[in-house]
PDB file of C-alpha atoms in Angstrom:
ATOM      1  CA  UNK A   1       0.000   0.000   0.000  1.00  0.00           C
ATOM      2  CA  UNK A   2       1.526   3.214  -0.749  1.00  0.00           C
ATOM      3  CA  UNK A   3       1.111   5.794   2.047  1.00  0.00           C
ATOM      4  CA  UNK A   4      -0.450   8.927   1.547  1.00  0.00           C
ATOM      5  CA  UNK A   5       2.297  12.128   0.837  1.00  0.00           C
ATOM      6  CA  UNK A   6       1.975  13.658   4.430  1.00  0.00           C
ATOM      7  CA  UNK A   7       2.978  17.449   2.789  1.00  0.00           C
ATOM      8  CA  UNK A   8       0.262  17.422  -0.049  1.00  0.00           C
ATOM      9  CA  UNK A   9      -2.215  16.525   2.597  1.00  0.00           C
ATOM     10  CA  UNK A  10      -1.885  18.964   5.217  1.00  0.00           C
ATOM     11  CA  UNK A  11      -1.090  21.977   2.675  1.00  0.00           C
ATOM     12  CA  UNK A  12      -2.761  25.040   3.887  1.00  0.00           C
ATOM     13  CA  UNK A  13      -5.823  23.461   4.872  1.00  0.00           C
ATOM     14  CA  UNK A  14      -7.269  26.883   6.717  1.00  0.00           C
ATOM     15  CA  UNK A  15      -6.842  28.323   3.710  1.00  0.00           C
ATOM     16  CA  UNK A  16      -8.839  25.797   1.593  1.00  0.00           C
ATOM     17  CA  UNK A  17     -11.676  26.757   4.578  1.00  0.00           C
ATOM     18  CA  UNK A  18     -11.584  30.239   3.638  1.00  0.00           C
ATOM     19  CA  UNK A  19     -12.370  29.815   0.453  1.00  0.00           C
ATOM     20  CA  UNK A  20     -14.481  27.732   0.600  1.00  0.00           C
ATOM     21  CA  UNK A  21     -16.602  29.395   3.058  1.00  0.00           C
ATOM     22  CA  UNK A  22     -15.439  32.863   0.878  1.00  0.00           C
ATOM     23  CA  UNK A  23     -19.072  34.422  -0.969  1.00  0.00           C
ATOM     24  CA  UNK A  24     -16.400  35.949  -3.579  1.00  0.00           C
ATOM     25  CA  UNK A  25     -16.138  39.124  -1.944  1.00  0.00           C
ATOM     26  CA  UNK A  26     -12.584  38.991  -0.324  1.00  0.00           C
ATOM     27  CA  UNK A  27      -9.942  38.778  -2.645  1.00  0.00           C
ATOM     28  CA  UNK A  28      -7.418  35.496  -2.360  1.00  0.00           C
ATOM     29  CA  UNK A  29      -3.788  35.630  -2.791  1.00  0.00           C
ATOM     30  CA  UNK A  30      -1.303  32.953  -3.495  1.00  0.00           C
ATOM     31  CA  UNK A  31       1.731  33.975  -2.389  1.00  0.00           C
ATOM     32  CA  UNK A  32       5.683  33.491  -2.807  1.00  0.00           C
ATOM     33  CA  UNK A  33       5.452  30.951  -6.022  1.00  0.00           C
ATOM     34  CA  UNK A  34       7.063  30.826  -9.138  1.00  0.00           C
ATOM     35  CA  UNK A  35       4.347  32.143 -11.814  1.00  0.00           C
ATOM     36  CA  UNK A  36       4.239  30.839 -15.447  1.00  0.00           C
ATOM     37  CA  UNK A  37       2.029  33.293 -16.785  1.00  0.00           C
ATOM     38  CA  UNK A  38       2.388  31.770 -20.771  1.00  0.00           C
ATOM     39  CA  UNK A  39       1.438  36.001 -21.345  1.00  0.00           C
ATOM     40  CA  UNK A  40       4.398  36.954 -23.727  1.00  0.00           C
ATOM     41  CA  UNK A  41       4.521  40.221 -21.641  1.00  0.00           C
ATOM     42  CA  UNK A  42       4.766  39.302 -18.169  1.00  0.00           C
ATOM     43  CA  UNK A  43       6.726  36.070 -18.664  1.00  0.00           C
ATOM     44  CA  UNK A  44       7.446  33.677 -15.730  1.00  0.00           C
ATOM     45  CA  UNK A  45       8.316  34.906 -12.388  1.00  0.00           C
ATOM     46  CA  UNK A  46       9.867  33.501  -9.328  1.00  0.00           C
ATOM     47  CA  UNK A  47       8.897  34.615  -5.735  1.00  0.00           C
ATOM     48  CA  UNK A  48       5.386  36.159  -7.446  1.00  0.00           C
ATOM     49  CA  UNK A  49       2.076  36.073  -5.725  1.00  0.00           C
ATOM     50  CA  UNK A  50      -1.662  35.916  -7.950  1.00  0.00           C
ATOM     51  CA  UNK A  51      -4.242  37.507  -6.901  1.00  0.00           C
ATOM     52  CA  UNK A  52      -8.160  37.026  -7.802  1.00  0.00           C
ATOM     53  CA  UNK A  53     -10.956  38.100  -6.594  1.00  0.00           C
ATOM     54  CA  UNK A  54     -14.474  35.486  -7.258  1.00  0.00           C
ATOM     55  CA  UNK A  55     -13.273  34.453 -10.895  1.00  0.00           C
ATOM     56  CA  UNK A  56     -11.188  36.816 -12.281  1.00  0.00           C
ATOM     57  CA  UNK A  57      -7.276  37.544 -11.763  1.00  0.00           C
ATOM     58  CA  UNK A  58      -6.587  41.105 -10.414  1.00  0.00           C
ATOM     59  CA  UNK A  59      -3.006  41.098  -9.773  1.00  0.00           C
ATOM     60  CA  UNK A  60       0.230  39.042 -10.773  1.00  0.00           C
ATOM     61  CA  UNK A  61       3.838  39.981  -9.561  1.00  0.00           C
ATOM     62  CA  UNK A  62       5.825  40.368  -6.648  1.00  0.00           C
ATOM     63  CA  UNK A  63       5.218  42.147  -3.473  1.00  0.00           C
ATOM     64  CA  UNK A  64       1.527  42.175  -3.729  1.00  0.00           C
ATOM     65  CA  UNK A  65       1.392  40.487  -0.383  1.00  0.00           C
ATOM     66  CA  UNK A  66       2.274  43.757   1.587  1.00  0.00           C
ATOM     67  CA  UNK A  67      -1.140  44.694   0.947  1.00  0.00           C
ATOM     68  CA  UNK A  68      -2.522  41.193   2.074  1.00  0.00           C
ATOM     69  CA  UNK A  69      -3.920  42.670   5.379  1.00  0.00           C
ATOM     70  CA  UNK A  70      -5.257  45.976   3.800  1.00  0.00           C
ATOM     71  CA  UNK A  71      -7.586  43.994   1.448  1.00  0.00           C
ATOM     72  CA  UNK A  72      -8.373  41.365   3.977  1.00  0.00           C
ATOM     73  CA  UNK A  73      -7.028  38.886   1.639  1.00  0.00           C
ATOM     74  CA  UNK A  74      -7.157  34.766   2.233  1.00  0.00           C
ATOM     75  CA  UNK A  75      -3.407  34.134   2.472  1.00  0.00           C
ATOM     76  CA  UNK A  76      -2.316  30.720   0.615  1.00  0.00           C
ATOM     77  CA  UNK A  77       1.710  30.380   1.211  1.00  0.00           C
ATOM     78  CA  UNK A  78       3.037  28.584  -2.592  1.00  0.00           C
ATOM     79  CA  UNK A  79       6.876  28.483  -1.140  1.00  0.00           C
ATOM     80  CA  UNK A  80       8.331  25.695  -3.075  1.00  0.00           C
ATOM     81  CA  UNK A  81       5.578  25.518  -5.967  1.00  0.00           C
ATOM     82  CA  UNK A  82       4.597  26.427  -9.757  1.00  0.00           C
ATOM     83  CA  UNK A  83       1.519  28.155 -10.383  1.00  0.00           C
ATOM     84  CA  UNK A  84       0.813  27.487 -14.433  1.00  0.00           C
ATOM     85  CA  UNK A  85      -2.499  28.124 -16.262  1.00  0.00           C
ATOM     86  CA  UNK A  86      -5.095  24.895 -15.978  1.00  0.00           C
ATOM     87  CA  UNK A  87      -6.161  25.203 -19.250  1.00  0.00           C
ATOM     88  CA  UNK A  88      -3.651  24.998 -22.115  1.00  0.00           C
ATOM     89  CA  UNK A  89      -3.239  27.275 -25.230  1.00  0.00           C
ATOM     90  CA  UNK A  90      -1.535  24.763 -27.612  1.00  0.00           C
ATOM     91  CA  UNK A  91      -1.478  27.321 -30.490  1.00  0.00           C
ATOM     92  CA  UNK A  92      -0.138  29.647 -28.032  1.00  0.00           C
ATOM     93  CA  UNK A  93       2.519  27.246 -27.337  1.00  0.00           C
ATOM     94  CA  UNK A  94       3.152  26.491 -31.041  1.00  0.00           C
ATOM     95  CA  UNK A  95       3.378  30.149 -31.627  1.00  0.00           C
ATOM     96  CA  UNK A  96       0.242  30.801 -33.759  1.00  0.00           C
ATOM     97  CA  UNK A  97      -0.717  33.845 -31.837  1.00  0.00           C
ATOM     98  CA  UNK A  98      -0.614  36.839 -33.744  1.00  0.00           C
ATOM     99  CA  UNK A  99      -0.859  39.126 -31.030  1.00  0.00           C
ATOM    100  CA  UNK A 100      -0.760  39.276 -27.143  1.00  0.00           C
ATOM    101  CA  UNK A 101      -4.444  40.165 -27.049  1.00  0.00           C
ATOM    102  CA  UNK A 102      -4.671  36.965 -29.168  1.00  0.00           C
ATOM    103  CA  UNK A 103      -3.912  34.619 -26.245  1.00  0.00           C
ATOM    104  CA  UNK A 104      -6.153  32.879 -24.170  1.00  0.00           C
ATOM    105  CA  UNK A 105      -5.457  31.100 -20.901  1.00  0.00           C
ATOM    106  CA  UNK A 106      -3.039  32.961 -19.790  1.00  0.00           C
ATOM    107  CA  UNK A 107      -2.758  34.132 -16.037  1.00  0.00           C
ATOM    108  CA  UNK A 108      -3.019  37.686 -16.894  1.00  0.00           C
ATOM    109  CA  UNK A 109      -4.757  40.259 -14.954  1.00  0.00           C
ATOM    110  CA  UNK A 110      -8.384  40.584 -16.208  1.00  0.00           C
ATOM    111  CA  UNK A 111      -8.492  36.926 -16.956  1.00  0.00           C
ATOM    112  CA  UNK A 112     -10.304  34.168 -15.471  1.00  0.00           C
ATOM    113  CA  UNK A 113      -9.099  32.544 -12.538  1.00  0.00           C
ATOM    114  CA  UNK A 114      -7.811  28.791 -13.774  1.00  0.00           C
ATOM    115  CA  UNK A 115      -4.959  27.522 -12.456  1.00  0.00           C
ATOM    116  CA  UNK A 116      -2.519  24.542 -10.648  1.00  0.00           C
ATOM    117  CA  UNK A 117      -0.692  24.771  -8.017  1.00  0.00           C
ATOM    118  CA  UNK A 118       2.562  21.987  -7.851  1.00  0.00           C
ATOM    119  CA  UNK A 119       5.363  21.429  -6.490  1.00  0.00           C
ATOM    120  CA  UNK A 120       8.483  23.106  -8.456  1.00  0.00           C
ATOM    121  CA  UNK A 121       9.918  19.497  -9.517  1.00  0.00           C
ATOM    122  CA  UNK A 122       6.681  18.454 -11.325  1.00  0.00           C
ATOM    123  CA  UNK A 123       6.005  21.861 -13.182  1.00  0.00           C
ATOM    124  CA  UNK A 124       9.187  22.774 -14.998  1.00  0.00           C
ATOM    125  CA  UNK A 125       6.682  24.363 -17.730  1.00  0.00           C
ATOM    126  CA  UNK A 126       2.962  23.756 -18.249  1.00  0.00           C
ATOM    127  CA  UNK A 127       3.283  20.736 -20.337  1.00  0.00           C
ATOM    128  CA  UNK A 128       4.867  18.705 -17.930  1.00  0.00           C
ATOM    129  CA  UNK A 129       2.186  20.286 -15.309  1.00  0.00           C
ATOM    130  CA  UNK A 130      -0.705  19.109 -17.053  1.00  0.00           C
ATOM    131  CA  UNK A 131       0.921  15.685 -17.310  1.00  0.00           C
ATOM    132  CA  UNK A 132       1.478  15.726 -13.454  1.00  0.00           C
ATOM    133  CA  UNK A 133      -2.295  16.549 -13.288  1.00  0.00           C
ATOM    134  CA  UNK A 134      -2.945  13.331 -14.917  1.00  0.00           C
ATOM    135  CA  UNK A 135      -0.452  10.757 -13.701  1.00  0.00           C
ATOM    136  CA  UNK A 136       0.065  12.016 -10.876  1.00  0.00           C
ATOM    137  CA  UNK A 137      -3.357  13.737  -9.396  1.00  0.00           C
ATOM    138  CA  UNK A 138      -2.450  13.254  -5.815  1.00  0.00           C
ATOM    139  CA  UNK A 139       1.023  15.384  -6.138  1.00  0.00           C
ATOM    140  CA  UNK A 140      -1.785  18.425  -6.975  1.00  0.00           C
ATOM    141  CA  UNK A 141      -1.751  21.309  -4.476  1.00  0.00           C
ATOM    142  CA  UNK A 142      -4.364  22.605  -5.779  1.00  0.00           C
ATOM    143  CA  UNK A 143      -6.684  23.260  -8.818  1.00  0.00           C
ATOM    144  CA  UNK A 144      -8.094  26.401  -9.226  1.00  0.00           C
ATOM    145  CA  UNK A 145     -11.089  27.274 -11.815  1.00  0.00           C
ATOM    146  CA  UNK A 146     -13.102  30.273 -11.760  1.00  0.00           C
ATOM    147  CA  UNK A 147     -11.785  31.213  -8.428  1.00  0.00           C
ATOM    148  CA  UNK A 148     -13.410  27.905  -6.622  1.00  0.00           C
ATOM    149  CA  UNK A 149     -10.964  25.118  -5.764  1.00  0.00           C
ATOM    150  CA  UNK A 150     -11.674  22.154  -7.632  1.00  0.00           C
ATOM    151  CA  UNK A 151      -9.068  19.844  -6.049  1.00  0.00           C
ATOM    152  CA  UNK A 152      -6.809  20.553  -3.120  1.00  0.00           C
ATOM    153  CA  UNK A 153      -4.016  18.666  -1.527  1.00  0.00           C
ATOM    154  CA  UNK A 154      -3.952  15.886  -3.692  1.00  0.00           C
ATOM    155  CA  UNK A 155      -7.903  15.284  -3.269  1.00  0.00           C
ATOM    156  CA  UNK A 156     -11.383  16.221  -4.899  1.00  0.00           C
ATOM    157  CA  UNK A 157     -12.592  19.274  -2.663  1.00  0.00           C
ATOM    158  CA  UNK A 158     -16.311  18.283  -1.360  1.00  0.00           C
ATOM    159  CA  UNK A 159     -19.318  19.552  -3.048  1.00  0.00           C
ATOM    160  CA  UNK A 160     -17.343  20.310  -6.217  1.00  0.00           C
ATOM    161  CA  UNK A 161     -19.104  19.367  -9.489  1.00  0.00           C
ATOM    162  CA  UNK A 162     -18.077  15.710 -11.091  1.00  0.00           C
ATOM    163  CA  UNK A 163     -17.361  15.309 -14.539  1.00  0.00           C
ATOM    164  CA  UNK A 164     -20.350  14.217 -16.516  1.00  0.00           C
ATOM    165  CA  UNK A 165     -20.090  10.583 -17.601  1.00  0.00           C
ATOM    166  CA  UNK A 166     -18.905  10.333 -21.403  1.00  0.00           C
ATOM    167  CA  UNK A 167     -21.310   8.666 -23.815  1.00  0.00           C
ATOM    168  CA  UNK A 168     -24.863   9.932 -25.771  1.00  0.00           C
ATOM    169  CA  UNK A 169     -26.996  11.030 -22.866  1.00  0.00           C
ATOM    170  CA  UNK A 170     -30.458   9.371 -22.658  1.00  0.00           C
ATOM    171  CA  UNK A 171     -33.716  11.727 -24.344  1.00  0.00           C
ATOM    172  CA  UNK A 172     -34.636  14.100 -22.510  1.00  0.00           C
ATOM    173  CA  UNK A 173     -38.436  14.546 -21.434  1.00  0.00           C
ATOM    174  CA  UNK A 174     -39.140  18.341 -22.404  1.00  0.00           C
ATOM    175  CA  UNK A 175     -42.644  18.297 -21.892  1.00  0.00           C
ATOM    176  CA  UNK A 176     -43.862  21.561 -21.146  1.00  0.00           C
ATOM    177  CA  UNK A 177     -40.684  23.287 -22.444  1.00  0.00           C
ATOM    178  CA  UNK A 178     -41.140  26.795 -23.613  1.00  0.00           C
ATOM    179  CA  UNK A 179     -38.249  26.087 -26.194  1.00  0.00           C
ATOM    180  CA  UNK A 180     -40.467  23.086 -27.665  1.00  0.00           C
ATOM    181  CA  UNK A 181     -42.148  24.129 -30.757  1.00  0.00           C
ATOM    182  CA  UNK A 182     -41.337  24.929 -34.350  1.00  0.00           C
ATOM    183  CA  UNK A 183     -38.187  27.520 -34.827  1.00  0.00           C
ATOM    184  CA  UNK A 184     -38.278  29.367 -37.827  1.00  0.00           C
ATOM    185  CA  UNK A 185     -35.651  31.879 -39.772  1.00  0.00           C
ATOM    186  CA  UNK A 186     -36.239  35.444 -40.492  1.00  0.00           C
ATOM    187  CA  UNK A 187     -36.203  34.940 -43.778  1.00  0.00           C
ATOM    188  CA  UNK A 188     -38.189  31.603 -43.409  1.00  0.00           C
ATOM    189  CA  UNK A 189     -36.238  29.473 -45.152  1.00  0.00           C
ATOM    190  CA  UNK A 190     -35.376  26.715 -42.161  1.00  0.00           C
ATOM    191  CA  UNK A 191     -38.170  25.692 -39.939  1.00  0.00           C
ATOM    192  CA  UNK A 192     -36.512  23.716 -37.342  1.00  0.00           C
ATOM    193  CA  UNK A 193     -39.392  21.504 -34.911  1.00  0.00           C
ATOM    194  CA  UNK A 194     -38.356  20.786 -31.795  1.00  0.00           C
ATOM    195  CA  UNK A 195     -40.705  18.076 -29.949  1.00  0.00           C
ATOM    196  CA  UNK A 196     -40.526  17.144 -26.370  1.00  0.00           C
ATOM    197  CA  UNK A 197     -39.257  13.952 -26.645  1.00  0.00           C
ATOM    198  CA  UNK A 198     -35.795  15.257 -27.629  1.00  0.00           C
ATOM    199  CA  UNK A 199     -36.264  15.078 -31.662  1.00  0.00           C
ATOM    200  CA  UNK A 200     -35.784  17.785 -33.830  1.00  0.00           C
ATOM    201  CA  UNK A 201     -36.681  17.990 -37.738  1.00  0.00           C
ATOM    202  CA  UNK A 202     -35.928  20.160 -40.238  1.00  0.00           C
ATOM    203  CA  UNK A 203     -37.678  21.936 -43.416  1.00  0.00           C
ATOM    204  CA  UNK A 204     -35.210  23.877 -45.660  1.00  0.00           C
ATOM    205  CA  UNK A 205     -36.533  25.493 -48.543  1.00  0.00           C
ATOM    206  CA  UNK A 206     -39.751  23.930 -48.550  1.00  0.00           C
ATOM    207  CA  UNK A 207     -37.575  20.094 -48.270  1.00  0.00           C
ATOM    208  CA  UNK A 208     -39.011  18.181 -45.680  1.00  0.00           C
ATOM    209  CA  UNK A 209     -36.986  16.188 -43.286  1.00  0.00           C
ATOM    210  CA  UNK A 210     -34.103  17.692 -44.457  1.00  0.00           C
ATOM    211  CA  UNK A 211     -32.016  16.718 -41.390  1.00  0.00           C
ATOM    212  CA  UNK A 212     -33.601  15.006 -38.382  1.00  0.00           C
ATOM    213  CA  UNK A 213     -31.992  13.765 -35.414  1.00  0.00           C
ATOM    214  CA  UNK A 214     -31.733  14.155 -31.552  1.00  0.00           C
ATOM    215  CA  UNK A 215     -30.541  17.148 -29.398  1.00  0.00           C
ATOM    216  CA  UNK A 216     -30.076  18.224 -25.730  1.00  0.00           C
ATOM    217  CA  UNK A 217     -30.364  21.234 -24.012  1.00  0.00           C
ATOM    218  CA  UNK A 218     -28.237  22.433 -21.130  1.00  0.00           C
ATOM    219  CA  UNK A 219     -28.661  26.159 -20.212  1.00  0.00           C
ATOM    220  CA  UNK A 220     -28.789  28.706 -22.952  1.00  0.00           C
ATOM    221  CA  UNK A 221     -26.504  25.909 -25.512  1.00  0.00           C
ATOM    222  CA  UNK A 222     -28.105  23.301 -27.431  1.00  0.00           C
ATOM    223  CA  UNK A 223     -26.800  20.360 -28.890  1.00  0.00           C
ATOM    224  CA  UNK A 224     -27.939  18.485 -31.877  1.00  0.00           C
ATOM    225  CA  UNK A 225     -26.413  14.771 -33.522  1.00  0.00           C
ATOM    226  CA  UNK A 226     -28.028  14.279 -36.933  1.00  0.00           C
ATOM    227  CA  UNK A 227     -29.055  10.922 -37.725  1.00  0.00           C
ATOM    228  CA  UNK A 228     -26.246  10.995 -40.058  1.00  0.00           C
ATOM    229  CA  UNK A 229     -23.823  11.196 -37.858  1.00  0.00           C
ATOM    230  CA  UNK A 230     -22.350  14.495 -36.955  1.00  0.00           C
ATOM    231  CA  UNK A 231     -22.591  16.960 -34.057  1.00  0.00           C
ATOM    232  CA  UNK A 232     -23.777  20.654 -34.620  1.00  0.00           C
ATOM    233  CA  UNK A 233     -24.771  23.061 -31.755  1.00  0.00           C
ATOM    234  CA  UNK A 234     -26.965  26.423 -31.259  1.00  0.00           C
ATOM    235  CA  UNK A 235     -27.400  29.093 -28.388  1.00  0.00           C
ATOM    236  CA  UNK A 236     -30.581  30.238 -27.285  1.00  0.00           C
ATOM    237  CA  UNK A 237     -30.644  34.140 -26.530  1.00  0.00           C
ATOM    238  CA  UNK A 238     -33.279  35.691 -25.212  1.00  0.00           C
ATOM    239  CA  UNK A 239     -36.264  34.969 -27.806  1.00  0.00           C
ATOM    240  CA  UNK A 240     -34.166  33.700 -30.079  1.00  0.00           C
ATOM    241  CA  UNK A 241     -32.041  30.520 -31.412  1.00  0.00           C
ATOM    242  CA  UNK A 242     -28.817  31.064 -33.182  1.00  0.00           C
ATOM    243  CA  UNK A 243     -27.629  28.103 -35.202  1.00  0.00           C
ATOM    244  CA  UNK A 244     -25.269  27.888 -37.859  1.00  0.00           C
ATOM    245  CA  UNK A 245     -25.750  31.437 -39.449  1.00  0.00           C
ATOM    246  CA  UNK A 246     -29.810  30.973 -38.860  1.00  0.00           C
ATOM    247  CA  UNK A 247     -31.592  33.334 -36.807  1.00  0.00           C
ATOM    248  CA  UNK A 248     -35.042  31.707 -35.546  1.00  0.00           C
ATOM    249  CA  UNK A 249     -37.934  33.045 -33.254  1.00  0.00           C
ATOM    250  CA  UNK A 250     -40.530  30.216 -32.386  1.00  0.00           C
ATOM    251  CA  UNK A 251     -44.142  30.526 -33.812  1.00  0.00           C
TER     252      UNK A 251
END
């Protein structure tokens, strides 16, 4: 049986308390760690602290700790640990970004709060970081993402969402849906029926059945797979669903 690492388990567990217990109105600073930004301006820094308040970054650099007790701040000591983005920009990486306004993930003020915490050894850039999130899970400090820790000390944080399951997701019963009905364009070429069983079927030009298949809902996105096979998506807004160039209201 291998033993549990005694220093990922009791790293700053107050803190995890905090902010947990934190409503997003006192801003959280992790302090003294080496920062790999990945923002072409800023660079990586050793000794840095991050600072976010509820899901956006406020602050990267040194020194920003002096003003830890000004602001109130939940305190999370990083000495001896990487701080890299969670989520990686591979064209970023490849250098495909045009311009520094271009990038995305980056832990750059103004952004949103994703990030992992690890121990120096296991983060010498964010490659090998994300790999340690994967083999090694239980080497994690901590795993940041929108501000809310999603895994701390080298375990799940309680009450945290789970990843949904991976496969097609049963139908749906949408009875009594106010986005059942038939969509239809502006210029009212598609007519797109949505029925409560989870179905949808489409008239283009006057074509019947042009497309038919299944689709899911979750929030404001929906998500269709055609009977022939591919994946396609829309977003409802407001009265409205936008889907592949179509503008539709329901009638």
């Amino acid at each position: 049986m291998t033993l549990p690492d005694t220093d990922t388990v009791s790293w700053n567990p107050e803190a995890l308390a905090e902010i947990v217990s934190n409503d997003g109105g006192r801003p959280v600073l992790f302090t003294n760690a080496r920062i790999v930004t990945m923002d072409p301006l800023i660079g990586t820094m050793t000794g840095a602290d991050i600072l976010f308040v509820g899901p956006l970054i406020v602050g990267v650099g040194p020194s920003i700790v002096t003003a830890a007790q000004d602001d109130n701040a939940i305190v999370v000591d990083c000495t001896g640990m990487t701080i890299v983005p969670a989520v990686v920009d591979t064209v970023a990486l490849a250098g495909g970004r045009g311009r520094r306004a271009e990038y995305v993930a980056t832990l750059t003020p103004g952004n949103t709060t994703d990030f992992l915490v690890l121990p120096d050894e296991l983060a010498t850039d964010v490659p090998s970081a994300v790999a340690a999130l994967l083999s090694r899970p239980g080497q994690v400090r901590a795993l940041v993402a929108a501000g809310r820790p999603v895994r701390w000390a080298g375990t799940d944080v309680p009450g945290t969402p789970t990843a949904p399951e991976t496969g097609i997701p049963a139908a749906p019963d949408l009875t009594g849906s106010p986005r059942v009905g038939v969509w239809i364009d502006r210029k009212d070429f598609l007519h797109q029926e949505l029925t409560a069983d989870g179905r949808y079927d489409e008239t283009r030009g006057g074509r019947p059945h042009a497309y038919q298949g299944r689709f899911w809902i979750d929030g404001d996105r929906i998500d269709y797979l055609d009977n022939l096979g591919f994946w396609a998506y829309g977003e409802f807004r407001g009265d409205e669903l936008h889907h592949a160039g179509y503008v539709m209201k329901l009638r």
